[in-house]
Short mmCIF file of C-alpha atoms and ligand atoms in Angstrom, two decimals:
data_model
loop_
_atom_site.label_atom_id
_atom_site.label_comp_id
_atom_site.label_asym_id
_atom_site.label_seq_id
_atom_site.Cartn_x
_atom_site.Cartn_y
_atom_site.Cartn_z
CA MET A 5 18.57 -49.55 10.99
CA LYS A 6 18.07 -45.90 10.24
CA LYS A 7 16.33 -46.85 7.03
CA THR A 8 13.91 -49.17 8.83
CA LEU A 9 13.02 -46.51 11.35
CA PHE A 10 12.39 -44.02 8.56
CA ALA A 11 10.23 -46.52 6.71
CA ALA A 12 8.21 -47.23 9.84
CA LEU A 13 7.70 -43.53 10.51
CA PHE A 14 6.71 -42.96 6.91
CA ALA A 15 4.20 -45.82 7.05
CA ALA A 16 2.76 -44.44 10.28
CA CYS A 17 2.34 -40.99 8.74
CA ALA A 18 0.74 -42.45 5.63
CA PHE A 19 -1.63 -44.39 7.87
CA VAL A 20 -2.58 -41.29 9.84
CA SER A 21 -3.11 -39.21 6.73
CA SER A 22 -5.28 -41.83 5.02
CA ALA A 23 -7.27 -42.37 8.23
CA ASN A 24 -7.91 -38.63 8.34
CA ALA A 25 -8.82 -38.26 4.69
CA GLU A 26 -12.33 -37.04 4.19
CA LYS A 27 -14.67 -39.67 2.74
CA LEU A 28 -17.10 -38.30 0.18
CA ARG A 29 -20.15 -40.12 -1.15
CA PHE A 30 -20.67 -40.13 -4.92
CA GLY A 31 -23.89 -41.47 -6.41
CA THR A 32 -24.16 -43.41 -9.64
CA GLU A 33 -26.57 -45.75 -11.44
CA ALA A 34 -24.65 -48.96 -11.78
CA THR A 35 -26.19 -50.61 -14.86
CA PHE A 36 -24.55 -48.24 -17.31
CA ALA A 37 -21.55 -50.24 -18.52
CA PRO A 38 -18.77 -49.48 -19.21
CA PHE A 39 -19.16 -46.29 -17.14
CA GLU A 40 -20.63 -47.92 -14.02
CA PHE A 41 -21.70 -51.50 -13.43
CA THR A 42 -21.19 -54.35 -10.99
CA ASP A 43 -18.72 -57.21 -11.13
CA LYS A 44 -19.44 -60.77 -9.97
CA GLU A 45 -18.80 -59.78 -6.34
CA SER A 46 -21.23 -56.82 -6.65
CA ASN A 47 -18.43 -54.24 -6.53
CA ILE A 48 -19.28 -51.15 -8.54
CA ILE A 49 -16.65 -50.75 -11.25
CA GLY A 50 -16.21 -48.85 -14.51
CA TYR A 51 -14.73 -45.84 -16.21
CA ASP A 52 -16.48 -43.28 -13.96
CA VAL A 53 -15.45 -45.14 -10.80
CA ASP A 54 -11.80 -45.10 -11.90
CA ILE A 55 -12.01 -41.41 -12.83
CA ILE A 56 -13.45 -40.25 -9.50
CA LYS A 57 -11.05 -42.47 -7.53
CA ALA A 58 -8.08 -41.07 -9.49
CA ILE A 59 -9.28 -37.52 -8.82
CA ALA A 60 -9.74 -38.34 -5.13
CA GLU A 61 -6.24 -39.76 -4.93
CA VAL A 62 -4.53 -36.66 -6.30
CA GLU A 63 -6.77 -34.34 -4.26
CA GLY A 64 -6.43 -36.25 -0.99
CA PHE A 65 -9.96 -37.43 -0.30
CA GLU A 66 -11.64 -40.83 -0.27
CA VAL A 67 -14.65 -41.96 -2.22
CA GLU A 68 -17.62 -44.14 -1.42
CA ILE A 69 -19.74 -45.06 -4.44
CA VAL A 70 -23.49 -45.21 -3.80
CA ASN A 71 -25.84 -46.94 -6.23
CA LEU A 72 -29.09 -45.00 -6.83
CA PRO A 73 -31.74 -44.70 -9.54
CA PHE A 74 -30.51 -42.29 -12.24
CA ASP A 75 -33.38 -39.84 -11.81
CA SER A 76 -32.71 -39.54 -8.07
CA LEU A 77 -29.07 -38.46 -8.43
CA VAL A 78 -29.64 -34.73 -8.89
CA PRO A 79 -32.29 -34.58 -6.10
CA SER A 80 -29.92 -36.53 -3.80
CA VAL A 81 -27.14 -34.01 -4.43
CA LEU A 82 -29.57 -31.14 -3.82
CA THR A 83 -30.66 -32.60 -0.48
CA SER A 84 -27.04 -33.49 0.46
CA GLN A 85 -27.77 -37.23 0.72
CA ILE A 86 -24.65 -37.56 -1.40
CA ASP A 87 -21.73 -35.17 -1.98
CA GLY A 88 -21.72 -35.60 -5.72
CA ALA A 89 -22.65 -37.81 -8.64
CA ILE A 90 -20.64 -39.40 -11.40
CA ALA A 91 -22.98 -41.27 -13.71
CA ALA A 92 -22.16 -40.60 -17.36
CA MET A 93 -24.31 -37.55 -16.78
CA THR A 94 -24.65 -35.17 -19.69
CA ILE A 95 -24.13 -31.49 -18.97
CA THR A 96 -27.48 -29.96 -19.91
CA PRO A 97 -28.73 -26.38 -19.34
CA GLU A 98 -31.73 -27.70 -17.33
CA ARG A 99 -29.54 -29.70 -14.93
CA ALA A 100 -26.99 -26.88 -14.73
CA LYS A 101 -29.73 -24.64 -13.30
CA GLN A 102 -29.97 -27.00 -10.32
CA VAL A 103 -26.50 -28.40 -9.76
CA ALA A 104 -22.89 -27.55 -10.60
CA PHE A 105 -21.04 -29.53 -13.25
CA SER A 106 -17.30 -30.11 -13.39
CA ASP A 107 -15.35 -29.47 -16.55
CA PRO A 108 -16.40 -31.97 -19.25
CA TYR A 109 -14.59 -35.31 -19.04
CA TYR A 110 -16.12 -37.48 -21.77
CA LYS A 111 -17.64 -36.77 -25.20
CA SER A 112 -20.69 -38.84 -25.95
CA GLY A 113 -23.77 -39.15 -28.12
CA ILE A 114 -27.00 -41.10 -28.38
CA SER A 115 -27.94 -44.02 -30.60
CA ALA A 116 -30.78 -46.46 -31.16
CA VAL A 117 -30.62 -50.25 -30.98
CA ILE A 118 -33.23 -52.43 -32.68
CA ARG A 119 -33.90 -56.15 -33.02
CA LYS A 120 -31.82 -57.66 -35.83
CA ASP A 121 -34.97 -58.92 -37.55
CA ASP A 122 -36.04 -55.31 -38.08
CA VAL A 123 -32.97 -53.99 -39.95
CA GLU A 124 -34.93 -53.46 -43.14
CA LYS A 125 -37.89 -51.92 -41.37
CA TYR A 126 -35.94 -49.32 -39.35
CA VAL A 127 -33.06 -47.84 -41.34
CA SER A 128 -33.08 -44.34 -39.89
CA LEU A 129 -34.39 -42.76 -36.70
CA ASP A 130 -37.30 -41.28 -38.69
CA ASP A 131 -38.55 -44.81 -39.34
CA LEU A 132 -39.22 -45.07 -35.59
CA ALA A 133 -41.48 -41.99 -35.57
CA THR A 134 -44.69 -43.80 -34.61
CA GLN A 135 -43.11 -46.61 -32.59
CA ARG A 136 -42.83 -47.27 -28.86
CA LEU A 137 -39.26 -46.70 -27.65
CA CYS A 138 -37.42 -47.72 -24.49
CA ALA A 139 -35.11 -45.41 -22.55
CA GLN A 140 -33.69 -44.83 -19.09
CA ILE A 141 -35.85 -42.73 -16.84
CA GLY A 142 -34.65 -39.14 -16.56
CA SER A 143 -31.96 -39.54 -19.24
CA THR A 144 -31.15 -37.47 -22.29
CA GLY A 145 -31.87 -40.69 -24.23
CA SER A 146 -35.42 -40.45 -22.93
CA ASN A 147 -35.62 -36.83 -24.18
CA VAL A 148 -34.40 -37.92 -27.62
CA ALA A 149 -36.94 -40.77 -27.64
CA THR A 150 -39.68 -38.27 -26.85
CA LYS A 151 -38.57 -36.14 -29.81
CA ILE A 152 -38.47 -39.13 -32.15
CA SER A 153 -41.85 -40.65 -31.34
CA GLY A 154 -43.30 -39.40 -28.08
CA LYS A 155 -44.18 -42.97 -27.10
CA VAL A 156 -41.58 -43.80 -24.50
CA GLY A 157 -41.33 -46.56 -21.95
CA ASN A 158 -38.94 -45.40 -19.22
CA TYR A 159 -36.96 -47.95 -17.21
CA ASN A 160 -34.67 -47.70 -14.21
CA THR A 161 -31.95 -49.94 -15.60
CA VAL A 162 -30.35 -50.73 -18.96
CA PRO A 163 -31.01 -54.53 -18.76
CA GLU A 164 -34.73 -53.79 -18.30
CA GLU A 165 -34.73 -51.71 -21.51
CA PHE A 166 -33.16 -54.54 -23.51
CA MET A 167 -35.44 -57.17 -21.98
CA GLU A 168 -38.38 -55.07 -23.12
CA LEU A 169 -36.90 -54.72 -26.62
CA ASN A 170 -36.39 -58.47 -26.75
CA ALA A 171 -39.98 -59.08 -25.62
CA LYS A 172 -41.20 -56.69 -28.36
CA GLY A 173 -42.54 -54.28 -25.76
CA CYS A 174 -40.74 -51.55 -27.68
CA GLU A 175 -39.12 -51.25 -31.09
CA ALA A 176 -35.84 -49.59 -30.12
CA VAL A 177 -33.69 -48.78 -27.10
CA ILE A 178 -32.37 -45.21 -27.01
CA ASN A 179 -29.23 -44.88 -24.91
CA ASP A 180 -25.85 -43.23 -24.85
CA ARG A 181 -23.92 -44.76 -27.75
CA PRO A 182 -20.93 -46.13 -25.77
CA VAL A 183 -23.37 -48.00 -23.53
CA ASN A 184 -25.26 -49.44 -26.50
CA LEU A 185 -22.00 -50.50 -28.16
CA TYR A 186 -20.68 -52.09 -24.96
CA PHE A 187 -23.95 -53.98 -24.48
CA LEU A 188 -23.89 -55.27 -28.07
CA LYS A 189 -20.28 -56.40 -27.70
CA GLN A 190 -21.02 -58.33 -24.48
CA MET A 191 -23.91 -60.25 -26.04
CA LYS A 192 -23.21 -63.81 -27.12
CA GLU A 193 -25.73 -63.82 -29.97
CA ASP A 194 -26.20 -60.76 -32.11
CA ALA A 195 -29.95 -60.45 -31.64
CA PHE A 196 -29.78 -56.63 -31.71
CA VAL A 197 -28.11 -54.06 -33.97
CA GLU A 198 -27.49 -50.34 -33.87
CA ILE A 199 -29.10 -47.94 -36.34
CA LYS A 200 -26.28 -46.06 -38.03
CA GLU A 201 -27.64 -42.63 -37.25
CA LEU A 202 -26.67 -40.72 -34.15
CA TYR A 203 -27.38 -37.75 -31.98
CA ASN A 204 -23.91 -36.43 -31.22
CA GLY A 205 -22.42 -33.76 -29.06
CA GLU A 206 -23.03 -34.58 -25.40
CA ASP A 207 -20.44 -33.90 -22.72
CA TYR A 208 -20.39 -35.71 -19.40
CA GLY A 209 -19.68 -33.80 -16.21
CA ILE A 210 -19.35 -34.68 -12.54
CA VAL A 211 -22.13 -33.19 -10.42
CA VAL A 212 -21.84 -31.41 -7.09
CA ASN A 213 -24.02 -29.10 -5.06
CA LYS A 214 -23.71 -25.47 -6.20
CA LYS A 215 -23.10 -24.55 -2.59
CA ASN A 216 -20.00 -26.74 -2.50
CA GLN A 217 -17.66 -24.65 -4.66
CA GLU A 218 -14.70 -26.03 -2.73
CA LEU A 219 -15.43 -29.58 -3.90
CA LEU A 220 -16.07 -28.36 -7.45
CA LYS A 221 -12.63 -26.73 -7.44
CA LYS A 222 -11.00 -29.92 -6.14
CA ILE A 223 -12.67 -32.01 -8.82
CA ASN A 224 -11.63 -29.68 -11.64
CA SER A 225 -8.12 -29.45 -10.27
CA GLY A 226 -7.96 -33.26 -9.92
CA LEU A 227 -9.23 -33.71 -13.48
CA ALA A 228 -6.52 -31.38 -14.79
CA LYS A 229 -3.88 -33.24 -12.77
CA ILE A 230 -4.87 -36.71 -14.00
CA LYS A 231 -4.99 -35.39 -17.57
CA ALA A 232 -1.47 -34.05 -17.14
CA ASN A 233 0.02 -37.13 -15.44
CA GLY A 234 -1.30 -39.70 -17.93
CA LYS A 235 -3.80 -41.41 -15.56
CA PHE A 236 -6.82 -40.09 -17.48
CA LYS A 237 -5.54 -41.56 -20.74
CA GLU A 238 -4.70 -44.84 -18.98
CA ILE A 239 -8.29 -45.15 -17.70
CA HIS A 240 -9.66 -44.38 -21.16
CA VAL A 241 -7.50 -47.07 -22.76
CA LYS A 242 -8.49 -49.56 -20.02
CA TRP A 243 -12.22 -49.22 -20.75
CA PHE A 244 -12.32 -48.22 -24.41
CA LYS A 245 -9.10 -49.77 -25.75
CA VAL A 246 -8.39 -46.58 -27.69
CA GLU A 247 -6.52 -43.43 -26.78
CA GLU A 248 -8.80 -40.40 -26.90
N1 LIG B 14 -25.87 -39.31 -20.49
C1 LIG B 14 -27.27 -39.55 -20.29
C2 LIG B 14 -27.84 -38.47 -19.40
O1 LIG B 14 -27.11 -37.75 -18.82
C3 LIG B 14 -27.56 -40.91 -19.71
C4 LIG B 14 -26.94 -41.16 -18.39
C5 LIG B 14 -27.47 -42.41 -17.72
O2 LIG B 14 -28.54 -42.88 -18.07
N2 LIG B 14 -26.77 -42.94 -16.78
O3 LIG B 14 -29.03 -38.35 -19.27
#
């Protein structure tokens, strides 16, 4: 009897505390699998979604994920349309002038994908020097594409980039490597291949408004906690099948 009463009280408290938890809005661009994409029921899922939800859980807040174009994420944080952004976003000096980044949470790099028929034509990135390239608007991939050839078609979503590559509207897609690899793995026919040359050394960070140092602290503290309690590793293994 006592036990039941205790359980009921505990449940009531848990209900009150979750009802009172602050709900924060985090923006993302949900065509960037495996970091953020939609399932068959249009739920936004992925590595980043799991990371921010795990941080929220240990820090006692709730998260609403908002799907926005990638190049509108930083402006939306600046104008407080959203509280933060988690979008496989590389920590760059230019962005860090505008917004605050959390501690790095994922090491990435950039690669190029071409049509399989072109493997002999484009062996290295230099071979793409005069070609039209496809990238995501506002991304570091787009900056790399500009360095390689200067002729860049910018698209809002990853599927649009690959449709354009398939239609021969561009000769290569320049994206973050994990996204390119995930896309290639999901494809039934291997119509595309990756060039084995990379731009390495990008770190992803979670973005918040510089004025919101309190949230930045919570995010960094949450990241440290989920690294310490094994959740971070678990999420990595779930999406990348390897521990690291
Ligand atoms: N990591 C890249 C960047 O920060 C690409 C991110 C993205 O397109 N979602 O620009």
